GROMACS .gro file of C-alpha atoms in nm:
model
  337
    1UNK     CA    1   9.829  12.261  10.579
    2UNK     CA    2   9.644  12.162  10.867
    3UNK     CA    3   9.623  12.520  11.022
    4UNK     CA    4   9.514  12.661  10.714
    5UNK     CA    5   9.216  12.392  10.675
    6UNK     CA    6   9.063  12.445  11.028
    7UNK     CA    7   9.091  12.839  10.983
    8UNK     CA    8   8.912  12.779  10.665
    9UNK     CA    9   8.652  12.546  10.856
   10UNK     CA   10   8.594  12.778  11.161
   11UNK     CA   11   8.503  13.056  10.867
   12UNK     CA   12   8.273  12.811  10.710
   13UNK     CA   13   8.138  12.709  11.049
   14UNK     CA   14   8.145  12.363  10.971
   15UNK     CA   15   7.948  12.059  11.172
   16UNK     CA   16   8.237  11.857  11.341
   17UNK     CA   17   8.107  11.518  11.313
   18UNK     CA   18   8.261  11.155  11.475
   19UNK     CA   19   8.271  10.958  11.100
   20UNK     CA   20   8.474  10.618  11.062
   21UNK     CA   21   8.600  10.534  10.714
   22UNK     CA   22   8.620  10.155  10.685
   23UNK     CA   23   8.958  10.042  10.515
   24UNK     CA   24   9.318  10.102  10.572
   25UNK     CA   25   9.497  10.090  10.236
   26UNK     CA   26   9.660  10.369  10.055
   27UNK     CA   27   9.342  10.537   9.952
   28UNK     CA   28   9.140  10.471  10.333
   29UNK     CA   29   9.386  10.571  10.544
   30UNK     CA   30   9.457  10.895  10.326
   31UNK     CA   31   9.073  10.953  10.380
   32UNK     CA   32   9.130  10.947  10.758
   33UNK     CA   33   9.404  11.199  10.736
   34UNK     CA   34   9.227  11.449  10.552
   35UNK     CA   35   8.895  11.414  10.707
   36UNK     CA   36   9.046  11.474  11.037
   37UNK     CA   37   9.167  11.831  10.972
   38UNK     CA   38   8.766  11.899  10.999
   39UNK     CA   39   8.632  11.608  11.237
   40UNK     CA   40   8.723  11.310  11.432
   41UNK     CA   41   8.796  11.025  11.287
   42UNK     CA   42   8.767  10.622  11.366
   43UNK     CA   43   8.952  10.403  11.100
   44UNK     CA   44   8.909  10.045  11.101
   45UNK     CA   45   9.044   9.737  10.925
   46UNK     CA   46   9.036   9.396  10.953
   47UNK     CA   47   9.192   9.206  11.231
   48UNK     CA   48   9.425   9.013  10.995
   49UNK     CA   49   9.512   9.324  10.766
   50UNK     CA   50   9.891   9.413  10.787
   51UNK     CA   51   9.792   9.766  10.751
   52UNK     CA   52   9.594   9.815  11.021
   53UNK     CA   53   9.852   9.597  11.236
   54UNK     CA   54  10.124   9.882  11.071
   55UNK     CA   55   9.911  10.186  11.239
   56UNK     CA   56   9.848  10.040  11.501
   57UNK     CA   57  10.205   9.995  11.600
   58UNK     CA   58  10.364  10.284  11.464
   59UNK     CA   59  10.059  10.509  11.384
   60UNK     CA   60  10.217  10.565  11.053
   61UNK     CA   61  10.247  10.423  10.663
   62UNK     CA   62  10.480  10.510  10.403
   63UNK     CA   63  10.282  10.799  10.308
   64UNK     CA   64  10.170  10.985  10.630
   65UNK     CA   65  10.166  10.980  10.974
   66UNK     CA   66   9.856  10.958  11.178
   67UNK     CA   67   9.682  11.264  11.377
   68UNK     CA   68   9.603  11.264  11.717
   69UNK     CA   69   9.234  11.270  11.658
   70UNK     CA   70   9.213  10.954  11.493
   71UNK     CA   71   9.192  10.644  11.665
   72UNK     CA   72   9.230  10.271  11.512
   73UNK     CA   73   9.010  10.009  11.522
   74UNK     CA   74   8.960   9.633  11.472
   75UNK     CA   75   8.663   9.630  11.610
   76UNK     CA   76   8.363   9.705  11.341
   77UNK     CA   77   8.081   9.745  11.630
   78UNK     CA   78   8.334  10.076  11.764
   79UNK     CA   79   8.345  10.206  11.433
   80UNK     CA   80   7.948  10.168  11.339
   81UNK     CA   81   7.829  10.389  11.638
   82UNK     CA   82   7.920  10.668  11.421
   83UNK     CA   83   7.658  10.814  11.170
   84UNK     CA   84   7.831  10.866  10.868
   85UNK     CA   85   8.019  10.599  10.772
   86UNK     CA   86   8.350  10.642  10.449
   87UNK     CA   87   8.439  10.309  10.291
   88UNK     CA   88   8.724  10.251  10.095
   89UNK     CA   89   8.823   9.898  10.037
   90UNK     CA   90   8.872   9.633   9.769
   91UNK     CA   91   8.579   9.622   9.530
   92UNK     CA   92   8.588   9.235   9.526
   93UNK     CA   93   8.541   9.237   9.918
   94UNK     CA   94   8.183   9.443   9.942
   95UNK     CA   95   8.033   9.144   9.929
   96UNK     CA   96   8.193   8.981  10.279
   97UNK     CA   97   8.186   9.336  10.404
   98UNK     CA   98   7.833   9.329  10.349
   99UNK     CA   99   7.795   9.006  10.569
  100UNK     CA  100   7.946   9.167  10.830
  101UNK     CA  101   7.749   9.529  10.838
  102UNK     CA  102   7.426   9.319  10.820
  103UNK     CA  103   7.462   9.285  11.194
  104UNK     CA  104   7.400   9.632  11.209
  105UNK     CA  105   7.072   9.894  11.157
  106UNK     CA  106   7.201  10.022  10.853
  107UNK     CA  107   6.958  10.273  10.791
  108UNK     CA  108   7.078  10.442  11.124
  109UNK     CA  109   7.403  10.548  10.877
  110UNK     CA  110   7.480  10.793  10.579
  111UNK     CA  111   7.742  10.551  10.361
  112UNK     CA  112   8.002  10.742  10.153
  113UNK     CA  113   8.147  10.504   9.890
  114UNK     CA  114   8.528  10.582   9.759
  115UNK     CA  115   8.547  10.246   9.548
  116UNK     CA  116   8.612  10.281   9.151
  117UNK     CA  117   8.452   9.944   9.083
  118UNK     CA  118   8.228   9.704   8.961
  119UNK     CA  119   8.200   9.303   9.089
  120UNK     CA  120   8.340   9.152   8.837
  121UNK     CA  121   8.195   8.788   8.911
  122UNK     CA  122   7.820   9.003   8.872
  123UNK     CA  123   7.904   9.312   8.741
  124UNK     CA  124   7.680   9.490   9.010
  125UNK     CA  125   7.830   9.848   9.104
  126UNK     CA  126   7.871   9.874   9.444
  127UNK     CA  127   7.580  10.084   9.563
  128UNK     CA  128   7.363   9.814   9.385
  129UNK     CA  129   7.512   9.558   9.643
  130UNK     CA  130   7.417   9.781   9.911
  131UNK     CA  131   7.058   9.855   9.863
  132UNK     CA  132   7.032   9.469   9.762
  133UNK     CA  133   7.072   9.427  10.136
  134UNK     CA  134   6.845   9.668  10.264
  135UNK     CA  135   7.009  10.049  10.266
  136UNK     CA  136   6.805  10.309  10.170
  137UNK     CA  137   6.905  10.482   9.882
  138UNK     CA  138   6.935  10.786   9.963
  139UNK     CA  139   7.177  10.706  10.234
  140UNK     CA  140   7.428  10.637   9.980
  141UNK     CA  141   7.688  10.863   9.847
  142UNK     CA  142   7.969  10.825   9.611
  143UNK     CA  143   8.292  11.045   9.647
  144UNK     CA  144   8.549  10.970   9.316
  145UNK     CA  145   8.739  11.176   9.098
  146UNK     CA  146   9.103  11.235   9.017
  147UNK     CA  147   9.379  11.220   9.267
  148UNK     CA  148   9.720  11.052   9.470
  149UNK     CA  149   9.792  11.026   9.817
  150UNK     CA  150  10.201  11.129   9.692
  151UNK     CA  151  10.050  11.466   9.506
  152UNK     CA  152   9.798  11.537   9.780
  153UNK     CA  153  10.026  11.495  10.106
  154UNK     CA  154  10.285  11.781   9.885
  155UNK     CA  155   9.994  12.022   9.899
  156UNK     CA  156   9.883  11.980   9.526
  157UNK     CA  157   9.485  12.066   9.480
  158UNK     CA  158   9.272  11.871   9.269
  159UNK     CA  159   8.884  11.909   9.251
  160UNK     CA  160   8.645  11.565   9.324
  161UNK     CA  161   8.258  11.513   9.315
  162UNK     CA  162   8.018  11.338   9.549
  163UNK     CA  163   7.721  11.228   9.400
  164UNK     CA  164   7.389  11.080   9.587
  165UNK     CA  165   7.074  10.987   9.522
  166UNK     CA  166   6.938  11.277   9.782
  167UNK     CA  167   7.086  11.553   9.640
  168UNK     CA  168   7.073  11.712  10.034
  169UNK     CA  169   7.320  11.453  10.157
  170UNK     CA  170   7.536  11.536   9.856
  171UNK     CA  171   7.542  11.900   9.906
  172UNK     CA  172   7.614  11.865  10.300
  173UNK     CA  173   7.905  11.642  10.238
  174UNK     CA  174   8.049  11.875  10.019
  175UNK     CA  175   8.025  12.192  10.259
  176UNK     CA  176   8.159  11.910  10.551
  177UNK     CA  177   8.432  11.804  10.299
  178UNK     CA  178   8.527  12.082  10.133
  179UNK     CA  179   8.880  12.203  10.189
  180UNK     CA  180   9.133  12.453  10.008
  181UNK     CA  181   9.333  12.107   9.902
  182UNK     CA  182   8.979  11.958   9.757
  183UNK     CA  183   8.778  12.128   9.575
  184UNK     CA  184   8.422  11.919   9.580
  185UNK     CA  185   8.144  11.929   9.309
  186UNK     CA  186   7.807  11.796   9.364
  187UNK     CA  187   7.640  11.553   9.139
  188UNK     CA  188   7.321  11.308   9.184
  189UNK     CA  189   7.395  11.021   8.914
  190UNK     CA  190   7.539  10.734   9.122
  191UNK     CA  191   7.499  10.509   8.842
  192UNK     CA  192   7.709  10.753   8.624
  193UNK     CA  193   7.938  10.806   8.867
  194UNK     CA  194   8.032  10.434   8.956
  195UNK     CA  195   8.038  10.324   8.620
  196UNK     CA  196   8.233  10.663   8.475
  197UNK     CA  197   8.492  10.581   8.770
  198UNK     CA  198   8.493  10.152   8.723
  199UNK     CA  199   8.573  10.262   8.348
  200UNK     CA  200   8.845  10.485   8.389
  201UNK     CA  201   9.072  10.212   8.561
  202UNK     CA  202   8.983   9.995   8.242
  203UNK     CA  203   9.155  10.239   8.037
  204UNK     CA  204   9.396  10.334   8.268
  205UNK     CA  205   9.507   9.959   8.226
  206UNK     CA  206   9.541  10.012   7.859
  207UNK     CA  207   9.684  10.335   7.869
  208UNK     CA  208   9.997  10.090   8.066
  209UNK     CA  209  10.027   9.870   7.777
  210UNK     CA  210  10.022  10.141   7.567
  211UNK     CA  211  10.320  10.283   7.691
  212UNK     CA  212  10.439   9.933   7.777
  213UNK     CA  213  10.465   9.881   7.373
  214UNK     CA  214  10.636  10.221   7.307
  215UNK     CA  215  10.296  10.365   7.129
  216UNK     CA  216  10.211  10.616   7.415
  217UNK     CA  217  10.085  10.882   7.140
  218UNK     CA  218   9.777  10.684   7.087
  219UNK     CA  219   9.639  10.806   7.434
  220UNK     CA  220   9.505  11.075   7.262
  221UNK     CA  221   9.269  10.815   7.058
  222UNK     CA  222   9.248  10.612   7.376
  223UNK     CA  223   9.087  10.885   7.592
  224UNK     CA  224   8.851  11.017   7.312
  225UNK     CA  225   8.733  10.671   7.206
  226UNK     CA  226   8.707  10.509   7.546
  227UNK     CA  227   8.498  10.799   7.662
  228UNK     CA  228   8.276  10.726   7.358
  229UNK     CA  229   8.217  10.369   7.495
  230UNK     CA  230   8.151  10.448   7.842
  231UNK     CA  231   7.928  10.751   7.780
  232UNK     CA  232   7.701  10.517   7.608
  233UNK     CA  233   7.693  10.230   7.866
  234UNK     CA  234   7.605  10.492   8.155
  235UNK     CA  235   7.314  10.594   7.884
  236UNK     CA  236   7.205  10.249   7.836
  237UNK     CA  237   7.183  10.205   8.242
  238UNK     CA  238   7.001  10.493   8.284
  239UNK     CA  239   7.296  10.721   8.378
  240UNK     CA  240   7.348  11.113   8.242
  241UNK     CA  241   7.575  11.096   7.910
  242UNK     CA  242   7.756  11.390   8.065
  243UNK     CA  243   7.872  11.256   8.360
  244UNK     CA  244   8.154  11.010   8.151
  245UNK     CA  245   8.252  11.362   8.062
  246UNK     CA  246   8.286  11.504   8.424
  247UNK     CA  247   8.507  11.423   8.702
  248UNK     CA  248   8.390  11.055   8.763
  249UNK     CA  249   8.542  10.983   8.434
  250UNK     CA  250   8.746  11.171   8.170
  251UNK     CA  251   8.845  11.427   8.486
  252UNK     CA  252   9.054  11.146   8.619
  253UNK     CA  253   9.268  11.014   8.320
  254UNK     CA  254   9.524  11.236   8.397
  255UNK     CA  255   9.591  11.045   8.752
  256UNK     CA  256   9.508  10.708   8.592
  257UNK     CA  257   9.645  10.734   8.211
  258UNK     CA  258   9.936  10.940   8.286
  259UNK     CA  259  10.022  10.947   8.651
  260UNK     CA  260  10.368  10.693   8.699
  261UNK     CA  261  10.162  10.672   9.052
  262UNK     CA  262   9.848  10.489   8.872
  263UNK     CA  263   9.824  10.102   8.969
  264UNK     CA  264   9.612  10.050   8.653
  265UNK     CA  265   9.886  10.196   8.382
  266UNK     CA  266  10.156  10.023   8.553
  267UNK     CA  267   9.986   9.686   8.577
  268UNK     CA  268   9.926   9.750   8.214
  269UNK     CA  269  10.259   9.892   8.144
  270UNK     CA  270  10.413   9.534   8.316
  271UNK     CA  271  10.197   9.304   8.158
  272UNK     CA  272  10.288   9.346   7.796
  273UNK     CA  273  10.627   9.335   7.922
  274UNK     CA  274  10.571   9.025   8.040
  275UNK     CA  275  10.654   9.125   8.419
  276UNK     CA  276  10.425   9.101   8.741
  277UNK     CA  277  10.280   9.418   8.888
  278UNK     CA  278  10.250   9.271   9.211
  279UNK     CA  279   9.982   9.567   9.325
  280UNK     CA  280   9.589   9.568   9.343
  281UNK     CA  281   9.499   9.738   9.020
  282UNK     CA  282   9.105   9.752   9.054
  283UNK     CA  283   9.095   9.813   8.658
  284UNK     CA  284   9.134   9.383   8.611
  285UNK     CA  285   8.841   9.312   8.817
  286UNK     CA  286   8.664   9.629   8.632
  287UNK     CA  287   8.738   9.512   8.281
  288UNK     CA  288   8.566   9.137   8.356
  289UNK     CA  289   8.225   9.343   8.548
  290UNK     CA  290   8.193   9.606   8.254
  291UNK     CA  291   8.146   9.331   7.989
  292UNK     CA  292   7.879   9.177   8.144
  293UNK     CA  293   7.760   9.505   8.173
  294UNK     CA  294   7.822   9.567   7.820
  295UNK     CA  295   7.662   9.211   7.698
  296UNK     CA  296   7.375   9.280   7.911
  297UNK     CA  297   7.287   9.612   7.774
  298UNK     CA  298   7.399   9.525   7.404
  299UNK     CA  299   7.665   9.813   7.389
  300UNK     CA  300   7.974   9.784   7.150
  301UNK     CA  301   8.281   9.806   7.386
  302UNK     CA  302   8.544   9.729   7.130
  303UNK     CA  303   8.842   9.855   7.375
  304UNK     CA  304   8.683   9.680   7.714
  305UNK     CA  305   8.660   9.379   7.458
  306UNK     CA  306   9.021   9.395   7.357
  307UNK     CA  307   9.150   9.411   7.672
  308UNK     CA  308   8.923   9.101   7.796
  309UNK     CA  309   9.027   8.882   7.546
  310UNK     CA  310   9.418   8.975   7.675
  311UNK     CA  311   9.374   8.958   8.005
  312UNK     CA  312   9.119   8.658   8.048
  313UNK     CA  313   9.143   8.456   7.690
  314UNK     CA  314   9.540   8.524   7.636
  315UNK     CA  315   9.486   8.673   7.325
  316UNK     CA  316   9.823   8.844   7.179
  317UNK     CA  317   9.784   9.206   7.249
  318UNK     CA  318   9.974   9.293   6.944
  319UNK     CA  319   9.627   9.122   6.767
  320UNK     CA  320   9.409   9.260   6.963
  321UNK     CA  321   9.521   9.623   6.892
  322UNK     CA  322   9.588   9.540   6.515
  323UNK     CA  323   9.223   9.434   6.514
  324UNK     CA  324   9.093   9.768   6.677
  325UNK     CA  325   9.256   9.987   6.344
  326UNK     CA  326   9.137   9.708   6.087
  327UNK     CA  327   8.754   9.747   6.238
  328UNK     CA  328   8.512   9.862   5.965
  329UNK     CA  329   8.502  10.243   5.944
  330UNK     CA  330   8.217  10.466   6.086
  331UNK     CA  331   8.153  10.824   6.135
  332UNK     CA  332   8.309  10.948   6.451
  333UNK     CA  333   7.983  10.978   6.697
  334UNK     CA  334   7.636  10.824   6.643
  335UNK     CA  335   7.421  11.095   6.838
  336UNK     CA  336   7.292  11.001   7.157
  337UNK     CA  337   6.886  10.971   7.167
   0.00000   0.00000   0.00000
């Protein structure tokens, strides 16, 4: 693959650029990997993280094994000296991320978010938490959209979006990003976009219990209906309707409703079997941050709702799905204004 990408860069006479991506999970480290078929790479984690302890040693996961032209870092000053700047970490931990970039000129940086959440303790999408410390706005970009490390590193194509609030920094991601293994789209509705992706993992999680119960042929209903509710929240925020139809959203069900690699299903899958996932699934936090959301903005979100009275009240799930069918019937769609 990698011969085939920087033939296909050379052609497109692309900018070869020094970018860090902070985070060394699954999803960061992946990042590294395929950014570096195009440019040179710093990834950095924590001190304490096992993962970046892992690469360090062996310059390898269980998924890939590190280029040449990627170097590892602990140390967060090393990896700031480069201008554009990938983060892919916990959504729960922008906040003490935050703390620690604030020693730095962020303005001096184009940020490219890869996060499909929302704080769930505020339910603040993660560019808000950004620009509530001082980054300009339109040095913010979000990349999402469907796809796994496993299908990716066997050569499997999918297509993803990156969506800013400067539609310029947008567009030149996507010609520096661009390979024959991603195909990128360009968007400008971050708000869409972050709350489109923070949704899908909700669903994803019920999608799991769905098949956890034996009732998998209601994912049909799932997808259509769970659309529904998110389209109108992204309205309500000021968000494009059309974007919970695009790849932020309904694009990725496939990886996240479907996929035996998605964290969400499984944790759903597990929990109405009563066992422990053990995993990060980012859809828990996600499910607790879109009902504020959803309170704040007065939008009926009758499967979010379900699934928070499951997973934080203990309701029975076999109640809370019995109570979704006996809800009072309605035409299908009430038009959007």
């Amino acid at each position: 693959m990698r011969a085939e990408l920087v033939g296909r860069a050379a052609c497109r006479k692309v900018e070869i650029m020094d970018i860090s991506v902070l985070g060394c999970g699954r999803w960061g480290t992946f990042l590294a990997y395929y950014l570096s078929d195009l440019h040179n790479i710093t990834l950095w984690g924590r001190p304490d993280s096992r993962h970046i302890k892992e690469l360090q040693e062996t310059r390898k996961n269980e998924y890939l094994t590190l280029k040449d032209n990627i170097s590892v870092e602990t140390d967060l000053s090393v990896a700031m000296k480069n201008e554009v700047v990938v983060i892919s970490i916990l959504t729960q931990e922008m906040g003490n991320l935050m703390e620690q970039l604030s020693a730095f000129d962020l303005n001096t940086h184009k940020f490219v978010l890869c996060m499909k959440g929302i704080e769930s303790e505020t339910g603040k999408r993660i560019s808000e938490i950004m620009i509530e410390r001082g980054v300009d706005p339109n040095n913010i970009a979000l990349w999402v959209g469907p796809g796994h490390v496993q299908n990716f590193l066997q050569g499997t194509p999918n297509c993803m979006i990156i969506h800013s609030y400067d539609i310029k920094l947008a567009k030149r991601l996507v010609r520096e990003f661009s390979s024959p293994l991603i195909r990128f789209y360009v968007g400008n509705d971050i708000i869409g976009g972050e709350i489109g992706s923070a949704g899908k993992n909700v669903l994803g999680i019920a999608a799991g219990m769905l098949d956890g119960i034996g009732m998998s042929c209601l994912k049909g209903a799932l997808m259509s209906r769970g659309t529904y509710e998110i389209a109108k929240l992204i309205q309500a925020m000021g968000g494009r309707v059309m974007t919970a139809y695009g790849l932020s959203h309904l694009g990725d069900f496939e990886a996240t409703l479907f996929s035996p690699y998605s964290h969400n299903r499984m944790w759903g899958e597990l929990y109405v079997k009563g066992e422990h996932y053990g995993k990060s699934a980012e859809g828990v936090g996600n499910v607790k941050g879109i009902m504020q959301l959803a309170h704040k903005h007065n939008i009926s979100m009758p499967i979010t709702n379900a699934l928070y009275n499951i997973i934080y009240n203990n309701a029975d799930y076999k109640n809370e799905f019995r109570n979704l069918f006996l809800r009072d019937t309605k035409e299908e769609f009430v038009e959007f204004v």
